[in-house]
CSV table of C-alpha atoms and ligand atoms in Angstrom, one decimal:
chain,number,residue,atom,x,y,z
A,1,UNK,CA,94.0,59.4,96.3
A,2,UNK,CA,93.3,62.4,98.6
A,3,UNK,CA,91.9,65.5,97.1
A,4,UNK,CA,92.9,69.1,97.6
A,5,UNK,CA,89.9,71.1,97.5
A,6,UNK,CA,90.6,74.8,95.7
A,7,UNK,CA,89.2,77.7,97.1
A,8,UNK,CA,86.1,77.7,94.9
A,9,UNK,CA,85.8,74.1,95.7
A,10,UNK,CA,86.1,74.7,99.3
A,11,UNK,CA,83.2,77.9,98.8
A,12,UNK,CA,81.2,75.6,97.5
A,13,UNK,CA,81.7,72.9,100.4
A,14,UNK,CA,81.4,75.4,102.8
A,15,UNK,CA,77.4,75.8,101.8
A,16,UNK,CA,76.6,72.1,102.3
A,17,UNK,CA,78.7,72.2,105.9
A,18,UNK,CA,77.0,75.5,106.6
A,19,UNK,CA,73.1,73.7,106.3
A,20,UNK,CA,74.9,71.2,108.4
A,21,UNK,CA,75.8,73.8,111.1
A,22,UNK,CA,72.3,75.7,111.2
A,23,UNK,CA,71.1,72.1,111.7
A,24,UNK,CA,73.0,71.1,114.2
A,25,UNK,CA,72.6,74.4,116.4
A,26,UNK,CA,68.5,73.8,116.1
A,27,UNK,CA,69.3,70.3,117.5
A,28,UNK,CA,70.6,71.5,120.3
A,29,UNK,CA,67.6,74.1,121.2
A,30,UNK,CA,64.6,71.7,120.1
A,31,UNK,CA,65.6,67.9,121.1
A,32,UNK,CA,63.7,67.4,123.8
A,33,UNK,CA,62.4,64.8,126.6
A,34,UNK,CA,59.2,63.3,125.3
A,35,UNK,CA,60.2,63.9,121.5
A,36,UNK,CA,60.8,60.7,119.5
A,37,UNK,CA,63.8,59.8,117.1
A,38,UNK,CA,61.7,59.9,113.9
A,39,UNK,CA,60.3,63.1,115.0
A,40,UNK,CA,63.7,64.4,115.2
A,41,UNK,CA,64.2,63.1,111.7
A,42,UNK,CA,61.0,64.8,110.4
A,43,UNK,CA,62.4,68.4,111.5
A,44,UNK,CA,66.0,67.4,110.0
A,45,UNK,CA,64.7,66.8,106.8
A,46,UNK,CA,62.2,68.8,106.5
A,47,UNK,CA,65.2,71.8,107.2
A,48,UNK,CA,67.9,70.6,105.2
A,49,UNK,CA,65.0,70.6,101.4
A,50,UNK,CA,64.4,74.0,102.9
A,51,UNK,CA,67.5,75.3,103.2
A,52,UNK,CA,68.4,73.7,99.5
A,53,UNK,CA,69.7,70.6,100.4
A,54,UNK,CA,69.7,66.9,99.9
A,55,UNK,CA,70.3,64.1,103.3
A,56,UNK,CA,73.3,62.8,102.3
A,57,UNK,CA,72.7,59.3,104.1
A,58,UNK,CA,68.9,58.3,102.6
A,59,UNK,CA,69.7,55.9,100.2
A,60,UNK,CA,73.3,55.6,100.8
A,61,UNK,CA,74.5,51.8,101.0
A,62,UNK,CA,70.2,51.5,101.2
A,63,UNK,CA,70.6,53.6,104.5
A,64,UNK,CA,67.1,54.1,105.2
A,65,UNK,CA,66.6,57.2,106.9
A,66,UNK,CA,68.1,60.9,106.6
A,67,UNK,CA,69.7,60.8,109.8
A,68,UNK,CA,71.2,58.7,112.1
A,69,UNK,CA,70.2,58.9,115.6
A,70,UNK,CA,71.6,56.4,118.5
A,71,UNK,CA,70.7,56.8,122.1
A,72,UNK,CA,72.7,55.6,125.1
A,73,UNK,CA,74.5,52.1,124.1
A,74,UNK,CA,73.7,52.8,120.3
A,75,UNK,CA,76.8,54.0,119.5
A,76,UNK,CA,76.1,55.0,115.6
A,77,UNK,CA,74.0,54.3,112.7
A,78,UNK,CA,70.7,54.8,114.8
A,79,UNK,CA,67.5,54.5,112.6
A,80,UNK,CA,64.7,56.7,113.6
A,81,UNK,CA,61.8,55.5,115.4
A,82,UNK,CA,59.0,55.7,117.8
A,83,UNK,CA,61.4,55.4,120.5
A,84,UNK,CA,60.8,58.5,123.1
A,85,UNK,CA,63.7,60.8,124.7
A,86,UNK,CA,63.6,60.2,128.5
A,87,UNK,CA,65.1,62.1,131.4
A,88,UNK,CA,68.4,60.9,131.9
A,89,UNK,CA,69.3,59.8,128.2
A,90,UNK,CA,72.0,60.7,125.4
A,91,UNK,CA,71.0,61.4,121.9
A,92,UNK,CA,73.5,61.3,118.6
A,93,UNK,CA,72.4,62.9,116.7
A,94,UNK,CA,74.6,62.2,112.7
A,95,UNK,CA,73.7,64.3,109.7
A,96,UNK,CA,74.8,64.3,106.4
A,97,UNK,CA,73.8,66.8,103.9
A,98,UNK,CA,74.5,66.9,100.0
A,99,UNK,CA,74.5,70.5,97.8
A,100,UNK,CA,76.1,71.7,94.9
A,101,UNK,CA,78.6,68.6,94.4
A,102,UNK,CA,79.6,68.6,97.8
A,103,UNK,CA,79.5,66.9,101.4
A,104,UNK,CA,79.3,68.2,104.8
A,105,UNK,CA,79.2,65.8,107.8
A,106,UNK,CA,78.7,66.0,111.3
A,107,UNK,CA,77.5,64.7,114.6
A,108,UNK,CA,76.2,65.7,118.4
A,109,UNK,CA,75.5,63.7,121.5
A,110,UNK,CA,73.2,66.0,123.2
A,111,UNK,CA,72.1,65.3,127.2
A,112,UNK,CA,68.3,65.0,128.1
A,113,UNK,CA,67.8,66.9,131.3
A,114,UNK,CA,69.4,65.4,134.2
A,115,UNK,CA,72.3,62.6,133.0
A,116,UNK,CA,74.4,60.6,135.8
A,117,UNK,CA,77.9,61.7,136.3
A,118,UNK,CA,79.9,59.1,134.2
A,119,UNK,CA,77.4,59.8,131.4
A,120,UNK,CA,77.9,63.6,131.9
A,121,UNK,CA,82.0,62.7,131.8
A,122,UNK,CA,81.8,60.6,129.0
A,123,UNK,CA,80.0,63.6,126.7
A,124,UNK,CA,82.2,65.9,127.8
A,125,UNK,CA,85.7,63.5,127.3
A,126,UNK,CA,84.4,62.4,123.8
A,127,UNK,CA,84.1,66.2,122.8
A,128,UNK,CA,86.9,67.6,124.0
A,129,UNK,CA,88.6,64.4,121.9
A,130,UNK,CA,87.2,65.9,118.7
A,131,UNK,CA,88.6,68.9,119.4
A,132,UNK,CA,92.1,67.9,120.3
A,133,UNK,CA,91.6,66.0,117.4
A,134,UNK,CA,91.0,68.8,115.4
A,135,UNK,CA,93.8,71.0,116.6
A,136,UNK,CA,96.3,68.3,115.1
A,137,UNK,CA,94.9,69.1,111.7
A,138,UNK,CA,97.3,71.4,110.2
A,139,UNK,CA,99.3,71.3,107.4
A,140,UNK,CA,102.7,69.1,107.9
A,141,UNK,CA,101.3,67.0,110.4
A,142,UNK,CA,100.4,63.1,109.8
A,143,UNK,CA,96.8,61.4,110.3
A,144,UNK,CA,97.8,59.4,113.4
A,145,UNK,CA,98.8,62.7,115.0
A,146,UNK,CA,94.8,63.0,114.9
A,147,UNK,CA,93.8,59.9,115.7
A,148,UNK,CA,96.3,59.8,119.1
A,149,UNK,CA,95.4,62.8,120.4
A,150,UNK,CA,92.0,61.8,120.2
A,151,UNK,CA,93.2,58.6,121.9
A,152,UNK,CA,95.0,59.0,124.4
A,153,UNK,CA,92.5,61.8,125.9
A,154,UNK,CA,89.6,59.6,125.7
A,155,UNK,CA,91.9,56.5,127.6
A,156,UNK,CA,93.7,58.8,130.1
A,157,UNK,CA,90.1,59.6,131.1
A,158,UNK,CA,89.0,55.8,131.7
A,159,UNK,CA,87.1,55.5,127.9
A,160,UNK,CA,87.4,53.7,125.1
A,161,UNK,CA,87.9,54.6,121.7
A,162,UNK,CA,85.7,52.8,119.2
A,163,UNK,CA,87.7,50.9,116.3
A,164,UNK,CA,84.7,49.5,113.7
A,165,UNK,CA,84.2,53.1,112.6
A,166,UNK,CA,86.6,55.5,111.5
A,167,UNK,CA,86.3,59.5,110.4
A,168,UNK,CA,87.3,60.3,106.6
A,169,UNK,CA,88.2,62.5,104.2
A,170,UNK,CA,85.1,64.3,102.5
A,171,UNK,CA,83.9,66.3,99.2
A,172,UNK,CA,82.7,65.3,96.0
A,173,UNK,CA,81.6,62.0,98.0
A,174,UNK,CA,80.6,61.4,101.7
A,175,UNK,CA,83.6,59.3,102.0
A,176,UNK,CA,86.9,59.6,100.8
A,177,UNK,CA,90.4,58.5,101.8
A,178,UNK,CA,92.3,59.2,104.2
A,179,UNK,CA,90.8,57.0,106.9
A,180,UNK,CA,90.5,58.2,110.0
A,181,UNK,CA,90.4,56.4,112.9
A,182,UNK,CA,90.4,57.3,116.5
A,183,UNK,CA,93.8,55.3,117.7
A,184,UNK,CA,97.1,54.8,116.5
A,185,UNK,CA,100.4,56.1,117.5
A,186,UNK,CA,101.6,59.2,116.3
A,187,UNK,CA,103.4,60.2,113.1
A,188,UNK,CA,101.7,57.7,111.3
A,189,UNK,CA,99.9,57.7,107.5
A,190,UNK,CA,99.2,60.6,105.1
A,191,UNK,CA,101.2,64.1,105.5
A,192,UNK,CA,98.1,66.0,106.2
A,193,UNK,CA,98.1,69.3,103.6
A,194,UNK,CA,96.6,72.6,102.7
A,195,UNK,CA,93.0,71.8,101.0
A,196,UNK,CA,92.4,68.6,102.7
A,197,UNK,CA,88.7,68.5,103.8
A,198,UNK,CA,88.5,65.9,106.8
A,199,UNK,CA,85.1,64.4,108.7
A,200,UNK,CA,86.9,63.9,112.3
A,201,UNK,CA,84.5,61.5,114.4
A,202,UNK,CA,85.4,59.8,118.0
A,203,UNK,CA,83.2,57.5,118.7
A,204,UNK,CA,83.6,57.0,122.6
A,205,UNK,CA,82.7,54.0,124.8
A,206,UNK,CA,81.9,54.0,128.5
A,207,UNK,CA,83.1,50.6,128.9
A,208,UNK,CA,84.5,48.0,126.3
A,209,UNK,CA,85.6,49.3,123.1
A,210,UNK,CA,83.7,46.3,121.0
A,211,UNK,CA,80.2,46.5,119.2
A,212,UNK,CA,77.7,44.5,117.6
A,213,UNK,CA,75.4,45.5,115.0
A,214,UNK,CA,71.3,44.8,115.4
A,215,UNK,CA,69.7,42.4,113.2
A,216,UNK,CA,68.5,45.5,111.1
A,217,UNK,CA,71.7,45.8,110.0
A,218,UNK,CA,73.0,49.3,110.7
A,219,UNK,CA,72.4,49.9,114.7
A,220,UNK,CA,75.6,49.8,116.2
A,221,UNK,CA,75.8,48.8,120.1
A,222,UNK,CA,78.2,48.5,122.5
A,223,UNK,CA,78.9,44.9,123.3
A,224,UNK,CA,78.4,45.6,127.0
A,225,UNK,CA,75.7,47.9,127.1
A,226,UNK,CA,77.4,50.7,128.2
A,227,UNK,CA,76.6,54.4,127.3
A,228,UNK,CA,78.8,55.9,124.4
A,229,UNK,CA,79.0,59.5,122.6
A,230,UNK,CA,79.6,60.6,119.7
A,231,UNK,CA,80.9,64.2,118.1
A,232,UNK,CA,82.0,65.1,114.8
A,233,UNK,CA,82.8,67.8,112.6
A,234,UNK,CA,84.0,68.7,108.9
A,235,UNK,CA,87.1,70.2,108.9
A,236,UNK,CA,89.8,72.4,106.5
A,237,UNK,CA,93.0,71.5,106.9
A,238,UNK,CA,95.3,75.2,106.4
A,239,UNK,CA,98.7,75.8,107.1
A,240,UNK,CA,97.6,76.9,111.2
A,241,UNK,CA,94.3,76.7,112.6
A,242,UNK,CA,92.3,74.2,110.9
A,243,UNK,CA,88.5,75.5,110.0
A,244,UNK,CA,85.6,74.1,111.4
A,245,UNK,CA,83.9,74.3,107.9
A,246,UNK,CA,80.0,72.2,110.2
A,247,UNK,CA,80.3,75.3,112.9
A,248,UNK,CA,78.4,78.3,113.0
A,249,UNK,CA,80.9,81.5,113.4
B,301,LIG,N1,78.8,60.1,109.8
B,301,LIG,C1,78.7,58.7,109.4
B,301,LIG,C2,79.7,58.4,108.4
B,301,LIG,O1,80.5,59.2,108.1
B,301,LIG,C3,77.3,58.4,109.0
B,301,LIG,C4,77.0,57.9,107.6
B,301,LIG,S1,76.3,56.4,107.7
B,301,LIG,C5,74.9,56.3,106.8
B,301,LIG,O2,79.9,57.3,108.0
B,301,LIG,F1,75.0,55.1,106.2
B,301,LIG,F2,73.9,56.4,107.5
B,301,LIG,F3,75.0,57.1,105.8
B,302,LIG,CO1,81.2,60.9,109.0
């Protein structure tokens, strides 16, 4: 069952994604080389029980943190941790944030200082991925239409797309159906429509597409070691232009 969120309902989600947002735009200004992972989790959720939320992940499926944060070959699902940021690294940064009976859901890889050039072309690729993604939400279309855009931009550019994880519809609960995922030929699964709140999420490898998870259970690698990126966003689907419900306007 997919839900259509009214306009009151989509108000209301619109607050949650909107903490989200503001979060995500500190990110970007205070992550810094030296910092560590936890600390970065410290700020997060000291912001979000400021700003009137709850971190959606703590607790979910015994998730044990409020955020997720995976550097380099982590590709999701990162626990915070004493680990420092160093010159040359990628941070994702995943956050999750719970208000008024309603998700929002997003997700950053942010460079530290100088990166090398496939690293720098790998961020770059897996964004521009979420936003072609995006652009195929609109009313009419089909869920694969997202899911091979994001695709096919990430393998014409020598990537892979990560298949374990998937992006998902969102609301009432973090996750909700449709499933997402980043591949898949077009014209495929649910008629996207008007009201449909979607968490869009390419998770993009440097090398092979396969992961492993850590013996703590959630740490996602890449099997080879490789570098990968992550972006994300909470979207509306409309009858044009999909909103961007996790971006400051
Ligand atoms: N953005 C991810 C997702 O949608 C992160 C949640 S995983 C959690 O699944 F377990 F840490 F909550
Ligand atoms: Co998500």
């Amino acid at each position: 069952m997919i839900y259509l969120k009214s306009p009151e309902e989509i108000e209301k989600m619109s607050r949650a994604c909107r903490v989200v947002a503001e979060l995500l735009e500190s990110f970007k200004k205070m992550v810094e080389i030296g910092m560590t992972t936890k600390e970065i989790e410290n700020y997060a959720d000291e912001r979000i029980r400021a700003l009137g939320g709850i971190a959606a992940f703590k607790g979910y499926r015994d998730y044990p943190a409020s955020i997720c944060v995976s550097v380099n070959e982590e590709v999701v699902h990162g626990i915070p941790s004493s680990r420092k940021l160093a010159e040359g690294d990628i941070v994702s940064i995943d956050l999750g944030v719970y208000m008024d009976g309603f998700y929002g859901d997003a997700a950053v890889t942010l460079k530290m200082g100088k990166v090398d050039n496939a690293t720098e072309n790998l961020v770059r690729v897996t964004e521009d991925a979420l936003y072609l993604g995006i652009e195929n939400a609109v009313e009419g279309r089909r869920v694969s239409d997202i899911s091979h855009a994001i695709q096919k931009h990430v393998e014409d550019n020598g990537f892979s797309v990560v298949k374990l994880f998937v992006g998902h519809g969102i609301g009432r609960s973090l996750h909700e159906e449709p499933q997402i995922p980043n591949y898949g030929t077009p014209g495929q699964g649910p008629r996207l429509k008007r009201g449909m709140t979607l968490a869009i999420e390419p998770m993009v490898n440097a090398g092979t597409y396969d992961v492993k998870i850590l013996k703590d259970g959630w740490t996602a690698v890449t099997a080879d070691g490789k570098n990968s990126a992550h972006f994300e966003h909470t979207v509306l689907v409309t009858e044009n232009k999909p909103k961007i419900l996790t971006k400051c306007s």
